[in-house]
Amino acid sequence: MFSRILIANRGEIALRVIRACHEMGVEAVAVFSQADEDAEYVRLADEAICIGPSGPAESYLNIPRIISAAEVTDAEAIHPGYGFLAENAHFGEICRECGIAFIGPSPEAMRVLGDKIAARALASRVRVPVVPGSDGEITSEDEAVKIANKIGYPVIIKAAAGGGGRGMRVAHNDISLHGAFAAARAEAEVAFKNGTLYIEKFIVEPRHVEVQIMVDKTGNALHFYERDCTIQRRHQKLIEESPCPILDESLRGELCKAALRVVKEADYVNAGTVEFLLDKDKNYYFIEVNTRIQVEHPVTEMVTGHDLIKWQLKIAAGQAINLRQKDIHHTGVALECRINAEDPARNYAPCPGTISKFVPPGGMGVRVDTHLHQGSIVSPYYDSMVAKVIVHQKNREEAIATMKRALREFRIEPIKTTIPVCLDILSHNLYLKSQVDTSFIEQEMG
Ligand code: MV4
């Protein structure tokens, strides 16, 4: 095992990785921007190093500064967390050249799966259903129209370098397709400096189901079951749960096996997530792979009892996962609510500020992952997520009751948060019956 690693991230995920390190006897080096100098994760690390001003481009996204921080502190490995540089294949290459272990997949696997067209082709090769669409890149509006008429409207234009909802456009007929194509290309060129596009049949009102996988360097590939992440607003997840309440054992097994075929074909190593859309008839379609640990990983940790961050470190250090698939069990139901410092009454505008009162919930079945405490500053420079409340119970009904109880206990003052929105969802008739799709928030919550 490593004796010392650097965490190229901030906030709750930096703290989450520090905790795993300390339980494993690994020293953790934190990096911080000027905005984060008083943050608790910085104090809890064994060593901390300032990497620049508050803007992410000059700190958490700045590769030379992070590599320098690892070199001066003698860190053997870098954990990228999520966001920032976590899915940057170039960063992985630089780590490799500098002799620093990247706690994640190889740059090659990141690159192939980061290209959504290549990822689609890869999934098809191993007989994993993909959404009907173009075989590769579409280079002209005429080509897009031809394919759209073959697969039928509605269609969705996506950026090959996209993911997470950016650079996508839906079209319902030939005329709107022309505009969608041009808009998607322009957006992709700005957002990803890559205007490559592809086209898929637009699955109407799908559910979003993702499979957690883990592969070691010996090729032992295991799944840790699925999460349902259907409750989203503008591509930001609000509530995640496991298991997906509408999967039966047979479909669950099929999805998990399909996910493993995809990551094996990519020679993937470390933790990853394979995303699927589920249509009204429960047909499933591969859409993309997230080559990082995700925000919602605690949901899977609660239902499987496995510490995914510890597995990430062990795998990166070359250890084999001494488990067989049949030894990974799923127990009960876990839910996660993401709490953001946003004002739902003002179109979810960010609410930065100093926290005067912070009383997180506790009690049986409740886990709170947060980097905040009384006196913390919520900075305007970064993501507005301030806490994750995770509950684990025997069944979905009890999990919902525990989550409602926990959210009502939670006091965060004086800023506005998304707690009331989560509570509204948890009382909604359709949510209780799990008759939801990805448009639920827009349609039911205004
Ligand atoms: C889709 C889709 C419908 N049909 N692809 C959004 C994020 C990115 N990961 C893929 N996304 C979608 N791709 C086809 N062919 C609908 C979405 C989508 C969505 C997916 C999951 C969760 C929430 C969503 C909200 C809007 C659109």
Short mmCIF file of C-alpha atoms and ligand atoms in Angstrom, two decimals:
data_model
loop_
_atom_site.label_atom_id
_atom_site.label_comp_id
_atom_site.label_asym_id
_atom_site.label_seq_id
_atom_site.Cartn_x
_atom_site.Cartn_y
_atom_site.Cartn_z
CA MET A 1 0.00 0.00 0.00
CA PHE A 2 1.04 3.59 -0.57
CA SER A 3 2.48 5.39 2.44
CA ARG A 4 1.30 8.82 1.27
CA ILE A 5 -1.16 10.05 -1.36
CA LEU A 6 -2.26 13.49 -2.57
CA ILE A 7 -5.92 14.35 -3.02
CA ALA A 8 -6.45 16.60 -6.04
CA ASN A 9 -9.85 17.82 -4.91
CA ARG A 10 -11.67 19.74 -2.19
CA GLY A 11 -14.74 19.64 0.03
CA GLU A 12 -16.62 16.54 1.06
CA ILE A 13 -14.86 14.15 -1.35
CA ALA A 14 -11.42 15.30 -0.15
CA LEU A 15 -12.59 14.59 3.40
CA ARG A 16 -14.04 11.23 2.33
CA VAL A 17 -10.69 10.16 0.85
CA ILE A 18 -8.74 11.44 3.90
CA ARG A 19 -10.94 9.29 6.14
CA ALA A 20 -10.27 6.17 4.04
CA CYS A 21 -6.53 6.92 4.10
CA HIS A 22 -6.44 7.28 7.85
CA GLU A 23 -8.24 4.00 8.39
CA MET A 24 -5.66 2.32 6.14
CA GLY A 25 -2.57 3.91 7.69
CA VAL A 26 -1.94 6.03 4.59
CA GLU A 27 -0.92 9.67 4.95
CA ALA A 28 -3.11 12.15 3.09
CA VAL A 29 -1.84 15.35 1.50
CA ALA A 30 -4.51 17.98 0.81
CA VAL A 31 -4.29 20.74 -1.77
CA PHE A 32 -6.28 23.93 -1.36
CA SER A 33 -7.01 27.20 -3.08
CA GLN A 34 -7.03 30.52 -1.25
CA ALA A 35 -10.80 30.22 -0.84
CA ASP A 36 -10.34 26.92 1.03
CA GLU A 37 -7.46 27.79 3.36
CA ASP A 38 -9.67 27.52 6.46
CA ALA A 39 -11.56 24.44 5.30
CA GLU A 40 -11.80 21.49 7.68
CA TYR A 41 -10.48 18.95 5.17
CA VAL A 42 -7.25 20.98 5.01
CA ARG A 43 -6.83 20.76 8.79
CA LEU A 44 -7.56 17.02 8.88
CA ALA A 45 -4.98 16.16 6.23
CA ASP A 46 -1.47 15.14 7.33
CA GLU A 47 -0.03 17.87 5.17
CA ALA A 48 -1.62 20.61 3.10
CA ILE A 49 -0.31 22.77 0.33
CA CYS A 50 -1.76 25.89 -1.27
CA ILE A 51 -1.97 25.55 -5.04
CA GLY A 52 -3.25 28.98 -6.02
CA PRO A 53 -6.07 31.50 -6.06
CA SER A 54 -9.76 30.69 -5.71
CA GLY A 55 -10.61 30.23 -9.39
CA PRO A 56 -10.58 26.50 -10.32
CA ALA A 57 -8.49 27.08 -13.47
CA GLU A 58 -5.66 28.40 -11.32
CA SER A 59 -5.92 25.76 -8.60
CA TYR A 60 -7.89 22.47 -8.73
CA LEU A 61 -7.73 22.31 -12.53
CA ASN A 62 -4.11 23.38 -12.79
CA ILE A 63 -2.08 20.28 -13.68
CA PRO A 64 1.45 21.72 -13.19
CA ARG A 65 0.57 23.03 -9.74
CA ILE A 66 -0.96 19.74 -8.61
CA ILE A 67 1.95 17.68 -9.93
CA SER A 68 4.39 20.07 -8.18
CA ALA A 69 2.44 19.68 -4.94
CA ALA A 70 2.70 15.88 -5.24
CA GLU A 71 6.42 16.09 -5.95
CA VAL A 72 7.34 18.41 -3.07
CA THR A 73 5.30 16.35 -0.60
CA ASP A 74 6.63 12.98 -1.87
CA ALA A 75 3.16 11.63 -2.62
CA GLU A 76 3.21 8.27 -4.41
CA ALA A 77 -0.27 8.54 -5.83
CA ILE A 78 -3.02 11.06 -6.63
CA HIS A 79 -6.71 10.54 -5.92
CA PRO A 80 -8.67 12.88 -8.22
CA GLY A 81 -12.09 12.62 -6.49
CA TYR A 82 -14.92 13.59 -8.87
CA GLY A 83 -15.17 16.62 -11.13
CA PHE A 84 -12.07 18.78 -11.76
CA LEU A 85 -9.37 16.50 -13.29
CA ALA A 86 -11.00 13.17 -12.47
CA GLU A 87 -11.83 12.24 -16.10
CA ASN A 88 -8.94 14.03 -17.76
CA ALA A 89 -6.89 11.44 -19.72
CA HIS A 90 -4.11 13.99 -20.28
CA PHE A 91 -3.75 14.40 -16.50
CA GLY A 92 -3.48 10.62 -16.18
CA GLU A 93 -0.68 10.63 -18.76
CA ILE A 94 1.22 13.37 -16.92
CA CYS A 95 0.93 11.41 -13.66
CA ARG A 96 2.31 8.33 -15.42
CA GLU A 97 5.23 10.31 -16.92
CA CYS A 98 6.04 11.69 -13.48
CA GLY A 99 5.98 8.27 -11.85
CA ILE A 100 2.92 9.08 -9.75
CA ALA A 101 0.13 6.48 -9.57
CA PHE A 102 -3.25 7.83 -10.71
CA ILE A 103 -6.00 6.34 -8.55
CA GLY A 104 -8.33 5.61 -11.42
CA PRO A 105 -8.30 3.97 -14.85
CA SER A 106 -5.50 4.16 -17.42
CA PRO A 107 -5.40 7.21 -19.73
CA GLU A 108 -6.19 4.84 -22.62
CA ALA A 109 -9.39 3.56 -21.00
CA MET A 110 -10.38 7.10 -20.00
CA ARG A 111 -9.84 8.31 -23.56
CA VAL A 112 -11.84 5.58 -25.29
CA LEU A 113 -14.76 5.81 -22.87
CA GLY A 114 -14.59 9.62 -22.83
CA ASP A 115 -15.33 9.47 -26.57
CA LYS A 116 -19.04 8.60 -26.48
CA ILE A 117 -19.01 7.39 -30.10
CA ALA A 118 -16.14 4.99 -29.36
CA ALA A 119 -17.87 3.89 -26.14
CA ARG A 120 -21.08 3.12 -28.10
CA ALA A 121 -19.15 1.05 -30.62
CA LEU A 122 -17.36 -0.78 -27.82
CA ALA A 123 -20.65 -1.62 -26.07
CA SER A 124 -22.16 -2.89 -29.34
CA ARG A 125 -19.16 -5.17 -29.92
CA VAL A 126 -19.91 -7.01 -26.66
CA ARG A 127 -23.66 -7.26 -27.44
CA VAL A 128 -24.75 -4.60 -24.97
CA PRO A 129 -27.83 -2.81 -26.34
CA VAL A 130 -27.18 0.79 -27.37
CA VAL A 131 -29.86 3.29 -28.42
CA PRO A 132 -30.58 3.00 -32.17
CA GLY A 133 -28.62 5.72 -33.94
CA SER A 134 -25.60 6.58 -36.06
CA ASP A 135 -22.74 4.08 -36.33
CA GLY A 136 -20.19 6.84 -35.90
CA GLU A 137 -19.80 10.56 -36.32
CA ILE A 138 -22.40 12.51 -38.32
CA THR A 139 -20.69 15.12 -40.45
CA SER A 140 -23.57 16.99 -42.08
CA GLU A 141 -27.16 18.01 -41.54
CA ASP A 142 -28.16 15.91 -44.55
CA GLU A 143 -26.63 12.81 -42.99
CA ALA A 144 -28.46 13.58 -39.72
CA VAL A 145 -31.79 13.89 -41.58
CA LYS A 146 -31.18 10.59 -43.38
CA ILE A 147 -30.52 8.70 -40.15
CA ALA A 148 -33.39 10.43 -38.34
CA ASN A 149 -35.80 9.29 -41.03
CA LYS A 150 -34.47 5.76 -40.76
CA ILE A 151 -34.73 5.47 -36.95
CA GLY A 152 -37.75 7.78 -36.64
CA TYR A 153 -38.35 10.95 -34.65
CA PRO A 154 -37.80 12.18 -32.00
CA VAL A 155 -34.00 12.04 -32.11
CA ILE A 156 -31.26 13.49 -29.95
CA ILE A 157 -27.99 15.00 -31.20
CA LYS A 158 -25.13 14.49 -28.76
CA ALA A 159 -21.52 15.62 -28.58
CA ALA A 160 -18.92 12.82 -28.79
CA ALA A 161 -16.93 14.62 -26.09
CA GLY A 162 -20.06 15.36 -24.06
CA GLY A 163 -21.74 13.59 -21.20
CA GLY A 164 -23.68 14.76 -18.23
CA GLY A 165 -26.18 16.50 -20.46
CA ARG A 166 -24.07 19.19 -22.12
CA GLY A 167 -24.12 19.67 -25.88
CA MET A 168 -27.37 17.75 -26.44
CA ARG A 169 -30.33 18.79 -28.61
CA VAL A 170 -33.64 17.04 -29.26
CA ALA A 171 -35.38 17.27 -32.64
CA HIS A 172 -38.94 16.23 -33.55
CA ASN A 173 -38.85 16.71 -37.33
CA ASP A 174 -36.56 17.52 -40.27
CA ILE A 175 -36.92 21.27 -39.79
CA SER A 176 -36.05 21.35 -36.10
CA LEU A 177 -33.21 18.88 -36.75
CA HIS A 178 -31.37 21.47 -38.85
CA GLY A 179 -31.38 23.97 -36.00
CA ALA A 180 -30.55 21.28 -33.43
CA PHE A 181 -27.55 20.12 -35.41
CA ALA A 182 -26.08 23.62 -35.71
CA ALA A 183 -26.77 24.47 -32.06
CA ALA A 184 -25.27 21.22 -30.76
CA ARG A 185 -22.16 21.68 -32.90
CA ALA A 186 -21.63 25.28 -31.73
CA GLU A 187 -22.17 24.33 -28.08
CA ALA A 188 -19.84 21.33 -28.31
CA GLU A 189 -17.11 23.37 -29.94
CA VAL A 190 -17.21 25.93 -27.14
CA ALA A 191 -17.69 23.51 -24.23
CA PHE A 192 -15.34 20.70 -25.31
CA LYS A 193 -13.30 22.30 -28.13
CA ASN A 194 -14.58 19.35 -30.17
CA GLY A 195 -17.63 19.65 -32.42
CA THR A 196 -17.92 15.92 -33.21
CA LEU A 197 -21.58 14.84 -33.05
CA TYR A 198 -23.63 11.66 -33.17
CA ILE A 199 -27.34 10.94 -33.23
CA GLU A 200 -29.62 8.61 -31.28
CA LYS A 201 -33.30 7.88 -31.09
CA PHE A 202 -34.63 10.04 -28.26
CA ILE A 203 -35.96 7.77 -25.52
CA VAL A 204 -39.02 9.54 -24.15
CA GLU A 205 -39.33 9.80 -20.35
CA PRO A 206 -36.65 7.27 -19.47
CA ARG A 207 -35.30 6.21 -16.10
CA HIS A 208 -31.59 6.56 -15.41
CA VAL A 209 -30.05 3.41 -13.92
CA GLU A 210 -26.31 2.98 -13.41
CA VAL A 211 -24.18 0.00 -12.39
CA GLN A 212 -21.22 0.39 -10.03
CA ILE A 213 -18.26 -1.68 -11.13
CA MET A 214 -14.74 -2.26 -9.88
CA VAL A 215 -11.90 -3.98 -11.73
CA ASP A 216 -8.44 -4.82 -10.36
CA LYS A 217 -5.19 -5.03 -12.31
CA THR A 218 -5.43 -8.83 -12.54
CA GLY A 219 -8.67 -8.40 -14.49
CA ASN A 220 -11.05 -9.42 -11.69
CA ALA A 221 -14.16 -7.44 -12.66
CA LEU A 222 -16.98 -7.16 -10.14
CA HIS A 223 -20.25 -5.25 -9.98
CA PHE A 224 -21.70 -3.71 -6.84
CA TYR A 225 -25.27 -3.61 -8.17
CA GLU A 226 -27.16 -0.57 -9.46
CA ARG A 227 -28.34 2.87 -8.45
CA ASP A 228 -31.46 4.58 -9.73
CA CYS A 229 -30.66 8.25 -10.41
CA THR A 230 -33.86 9.23 -12.17
CA ILE A 231 -34.66 12.16 -9.88
CA GLN A 232 -32.67 14.95 -11.52
CA ARG A 233 -33.04 18.62 -12.30
CA ARG A 234 -31.14 20.02 -15.27
CA HIS A 235 -28.79 17.03 -15.23
CA GLN A 236 -28.04 17.50 -11.53
CA LYS A 237 -29.10 14.50 -9.51
CA LEU A 238 -31.17 15.28 -6.41
CA ILE A 239 -31.98 11.85 -4.99
CA GLU A 240 -30.34 8.49 -5.74
CA GLU A 241 -31.34 5.07 -4.50
CA SER A 242 -30.37 1.43 -4.56
CA PRO A 243 -31.79 -0.94 -5.59
CA CYS A 244 -33.66 0.46 -8.58
CA PRO A 245 -37.24 -0.17 -7.38
CA ILE A 246 -38.59 -1.36 -10.74
CA LEU A 247 -35.96 -3.96 -11.67
CA ASP A 248 -36.68 -7.64 -11.15
CA GLU A 249 -33.85 -10.05 -10.33
CA SER A 250 -33.50 -11.21 -13.91
CA LEU A 251 -33.25 -7.73 -15.43
CA ARG A 252 -30.91 -6.59 -12.64
CA GLY A 253 -28.60 -9.50 -13.39
CA GLU A 254 -28.67 -8.73 -17.11
CA LEU A 255 -27.81 -5.07 -16.58
CA CYS A 256 -24.97 -5.84 -14.18
CA LYS A 257 -23.51 -8.46 -16.54
CA ALA A 258 -23.78 -6.05 -19.47
CA ALA A 259 -21.90 -3.41 -17.46
CA LEU A 260 -19.09 -5.88 -16.78
CA ARG A 261 -18.79 -6.79 -20.49
CA VAL A 262 -18.34 -3.10 -21.32
CA VAL A 263 -15.61 -2.40 -18.78
CA LYS A 264 -13.75 -5.64 -19.55
CA GLU A 265 -13.74 -4.78 -23.26
CA ALA A 266 -12.21 -1.37 -22.40
CA ASP A 267 -9.45 -2.96 -20.25
CA TYR A 268 -10.84 -0.78 -17.52
CA VAL A 269 -9.25 -0.75 -14.06
CA ASN A 270 -10.52 0.81 -10.80
CA ALA A 271 -14.00 2.08 -9.87
CA GLY A 272 -16.41 3.10 -12.60
CA THR A 273 -20.08 3.47 -13.44
CA VAL A 274 -21.91 2.20 -16.50
CA GLU A 275 -25.01 4.28 -17.26
CA PHE A 276 -28.16 2.96 -18.88
CA LEU A 277 -31.49 4.42 -19.89
CA LEU A 278 -34.55 2.32 -19.16
CA ASP A 279 -37.59 2.98 -21.34
CA LYS A 280 -41.28 2.57 -20.46
CA ASP A 281 -41.20 -1.10 -21.50
CA LYS A 282 -38.07 -1.70 -19.39
CA ASN A 283 -35.82 -2.05 -22.41
CA TYR A 284 -32.34 -0.96 -21.38
CA TYR A 285 -29.80 0.93 -23.45
CA PHE A 286 -26.16 1.67 -22.67
CA ILE A 287 -25.41 5.41 -22.82
CA GLU A 288 -22.03 6.12 -21.26
CA VAL A 289 -19.36 5.17 -18.71
CA ASN A 290 -18.24 7.49 -15.92
CA THR A 291 -14.56 6.78 -15.32
CA ARG A 292 -14.46 8.08 -11.75
CA ILE A 293 -15.84 7.54 -8.28
CA GLN A 294 -19.20 9.30 -8.22
CA VAL A 295 -20.91 11.67 -5.81
CA GLU A 296 -23.53 9.00 -5.05
CA HIS A 297 -21.08 6.16 -4.26
CA PRO A 298 -22.19 6.07 -0.56
CA VAL A 299 -25.56 4.62 -1.64
CA THR A 300 -23.70 1.56 -2.91
CA GLU A 301 -21.44 1.46 0.14
CA MET A 302 -24.46 1.27 2.43
CA VAL A 303 -26.23 -1.56 0.60
CA THR A 304 -23.09 -3.65 -0.03
CA GLY A 305 -21.05 -2.84 3.09
CA HIS A 306 -17.94 -2.21 0.95
CA ASP A 307 -15.78 0.92 1.25
CA LEU A 308 -15.32 1.82 -2.41
CA ILE A 309 -12.62 4.41 -1.74
CA LYS A 310 -10.49 1.83 0.08
CA TRP A 311 -10.91 -0.53 -2.87
CA GLN A 312 -9.77 2.24 -5.20
CA LEU A 313 -6.55 2.69 -3.22
CA LYS A 314 -5.90 -1.04 -2.99
CA ILE A 315 -6.44 -1.53 -6.72
CA ALA A 316 -4.17 1.39 -7.64
CA ALA A 317 -1.50 -0.05 -5.33
CA GLY A 318 -1.69 -3.31 -7.29
CA GLN A 319 -3.65 -5.46 -4.84
CA ALA A 320 -6.13 -7.99 -6.17
CA ILE A 321 -9.76 -7.70 -5.02
CA ASN A 322 -10.01 -10.84 -2.89
CA LEU A 323 -13.73 -11.23 -3.56
CA ARG A 324 -15.91 -13.22 -5.90
CA GLN A 325 -19.13 -11.86 -7.32
CA LYS A 326 -21.18 -14.24 -5.18
CA ASP A 327 -19.57 -12.71 -2.05
CA ILE A 328 -20.96 -9.25 -2.85
CA HIS A 329 -24.42 -8.97 -1.34
CA HIS A 330 -27.07 -6.28 -1.51
CA THR A 331 -29.02 -5.63 1.67
CA GLY A 332 -32.01 -3.36 2.18
CA VAL A 333 -32.53 0.03 0.58
CA ALA A 334 -30.31 3.12 0.62
CA LEU A 335 -31.28 6.64 -0.43
CA GLU A 336 -29.13 9.72 -0.84
CA CYS A 337 -30.33 13.32 -0.90
CA ARG A 338 -27.93 15.93 -2.15
CA ILE A 339 -28.21 19.17 -0.22
CA ASN A 340 -27.22 22.22 -2.25
CA ALA A 341 -26.77 25.81 -1.10
CA GLU A 342 -29.35 27.08 -3.58
CA ASP A 343 -32.61 29.00 -3.34
CA PRO A 344 -35.43 26.94 -4.90
CA ALA A 345 -37.65 30.06 -4.84
CA ARG A 346 -35.17 31.95 -7.03
CA ASN A 347 -34.70 29.33 -9.71
CA TYR A 348 -32.09 27.50 -7.64
CA ALA A 349 -29.70 30.47 -7.55
CA PRO A 350 -26.51 29.63 -5.60
CA CYS A 351 -26.54 30.87 -1.99
CA PRO A 352 -22.95 31.28 -0.85
CA GLY A 353 -22.20 32.68 2.62
CA THR A 354 -20.98 31.95 6.11
CA ILE A 355 -22.85 29.25 8.01
CA SER A 356 -23.92 30.44 11.46
CA LYS A 357 -25.75 27.28 12.48
CA PHE A 358 -24.98 23.75 11.27
CA VAL A 359 -26.63 20.82 13.01
CA PRO A 360 -26.49 17.65 10.91
CA PRO A 361 -28.88 14.77 11.58
CA GLY A 362 -27.84 11.47 13.12
CA GLY A 363 -29.36 8.37 14.60
CA MET A 364 -29.86 4.87 13.34
CA GLY A 365 -29.50 4.37 9.63
CA VAL A 366 -28.27 7.90 8.87
CA ARG A 367 -24.94 8.88 7.32
CA VAL A 368 -24.00 12.47 6.52
CA ASP A 369 -21.08 13.16 4.18
CA THR A 370 -20.15 16.83 4.43
CA HIS A 371 -17.10 19.05 4.82
CA LEU A 372 -19.06 21.80 6.56
CA HIS A 373 -19.56 22.86 10.18
CA GLN A 374 -20.65 25.95 12.07
CA GLY A 375 -18.56 28.89 10.81
CA SER A 376 -17.75 27.33 7.41
CA ILE A 377 -17.84 29.49 4.34
CA VAL A 378 -19.78 28.29 1.29
CA SER A 379 -17.72 29.74 -1.53
CA PRO A 380 -19.24 31.09 -4.76
CA TYR A 381 -16.31 29.62 -6.71
CA TYR A 382 -17.31 25.96 -6.51
CA ASP A 383 -20.19 23.53 -6.76
CA SER A 384 -23.07 24.38 -4.44
CA MET A 385 -23.40 20.91 -2.86
CA VAL A 386 -22.95 21.29 0.92
CA ALA A 387 -23.88 17.84 2.21
CA LYS A 388 -25.16 14.40 1.30
CA VAL A 389 -27.61 12.66 3.58
CA ILE A 390 -27.58 8.90 3.09
CA VAL A 391 -29.97 6.52 4.82
CA HIS A 392 -30.00 2.73 4.92
CA GLN A 393 -33.04 0.72 5.98
CA LYS A 394 -34.69 -2.65 5.48
CA ASN A 395 -37.09 -1.48 2.81
CA ARG A 396 -37.96 1.57 0.72
CA GLU A 397 -40.83 2.73 2.90
CA GLU A 398 -38.64 2.82 6.01
CA ALA A 399 -35.79 4.42 4.10
CA ILE A 400 -38.09 7.24 2.99
CA ALA A 401 -39.37 7.71 6.56
CA THR A 402 -35.82 7.84 7.93
CA MET A 403 -34.76 10.30 5.22
CA LYS A 404 -37.69 12.61 5.98
CA ARG A 405 -36.90 12.48 9.69
CA ALA A 406 -33.20 13.22 9.00
CA LEU A 407 -33.89 16.13 6.64
CA ARG A 408 -36.27 17.70 9.16
CA GLU A 409 -33.55 17.52 11.82
CA PHE A 410 -30.95 19.13 9.58
CA ARG A 411 -30.38 22.82 10.41
CA ILE A 412 -28.30 24.92 8.04
CA GLU A 413 -28.55 28.69 8.65
CA PRO A 414 -28.78 31.36 7.29
CA ILE A 415 -28.43 30.13 3.71
CA LYS A 416 -31.20 28.62 1.60
CA THR A 417 -30.86 24.95 0.67
CA THR A 418 -32.61 22.30 -1.39
CA ILE A 419 -33.79 20.44 1.74
CA PRO A 420 -37.44 21.56 1.26
CA VAL A 421 -37.38 20.32 -2.36
CA CYS A 422 -36.10 16.91 -1.25
CA LEU A 423 -38.83 16.75 1.40
CA ASP A 424 -41.51 17.59 -1.19
CA ILE A 425 -40.26 14.83 -3.49
CA LEU A 426 -40.19 12.31 -0.62
CA SER A 427 -43.90 13.01 0.02
CA HIS A 428 -44.97 12.97 -3.63
CA ASN A 429 -47.44 10.26 -4.55
CA LEU A 430 -45.64 9.32 -7.79
CA TYR A 431 -42.27 9.16 -6.05
CA LEU A 432 -43.72 6.92 -3.36
CA LYS A 433 -45.00 4.57 -6.07
CA SER A 434 -41.73 5.08 -7.97
CA GLN A 435 -43.71 6.00 -11.07
CA VAL A 436 -41.10 8.55 -12.10
CA ASP A 437 -38.94 9.36 -15.10
CA THR A 438 -36.23 11.94 -15.75
CA SER A 439 -38.79 14.70 -16.38
CA PHE A 440 -40.38 14.23 -12.93
CA ILE A 441 -38.91 17.40 -11.36
CA GLU A 442 -39.84 19.63 -14.30
CA GLN A 443 -43.34 18.19 -14.53
CA GLU A 444 -44.24 17.76 -10.88
CA MET A 445 -42.14 20.29 -8.97
CA GLY A 446 -42.54 23.32 -11.25
C1 MV4 B 1 -30.69 10.45 -23.70
C2 MV4 B 1 -32.03 10.71 -23.39
C3 MV4 B 1 -33.00 10.18 -24.22
N1 MV4 B 1 -32.64 9.47 -25.31
N2 MV4 B 1 -30.39 9.72 -24.80
C4 MV4 B 1 -28.76 13.17 -20.30
C5 MV4 B 1 -27.42 13.08 -19.67
C6 MV4 B 1 -26.62 12.15 -20.48
N3 MV4 B 1 -25.91 11.27 -19.60
C7 MV4 B 1 -27.59 11.43 -21.33
N4 MV4 B 1 -28.87 12.07 -21.17
C8 MV4 B 1 -29.95 11.65 -21.87
N5 MV4 B 1 -29.69 10.91 -22.96
C9 MV4 B 1 -31.35 9.26 -25.57
N6 MV4 B 1 -31.04 8.57 -26.66
C10 MV4 B 1 -32.32 11.46 -22.27
C11 MV4 B 1 -31.29 11.95 -21.51
C12 MV4 B 1 -31.70 12.74 -20.38
C13 MV4 B 1 -31.50 12.31 -19.10
C14 MV4 B 1 -30.85 11.11 -18.83
C15 MV4 B 1 -30.67 10.68 -17.57
C16 MV4 B 1 -31.14 11.46 -16.53
C17 MV4 B 1 -31.76 12.65 -16.74
C18 MV4 B 1 -31.95 13.10 -18.03
C19 MV4 B 1 -32.60 14.31 -18.24
C20 MV4 B 1 -32.78 14.72 -19.51
C21 MV4 B 1 -32.31 13.95 -20.58
#
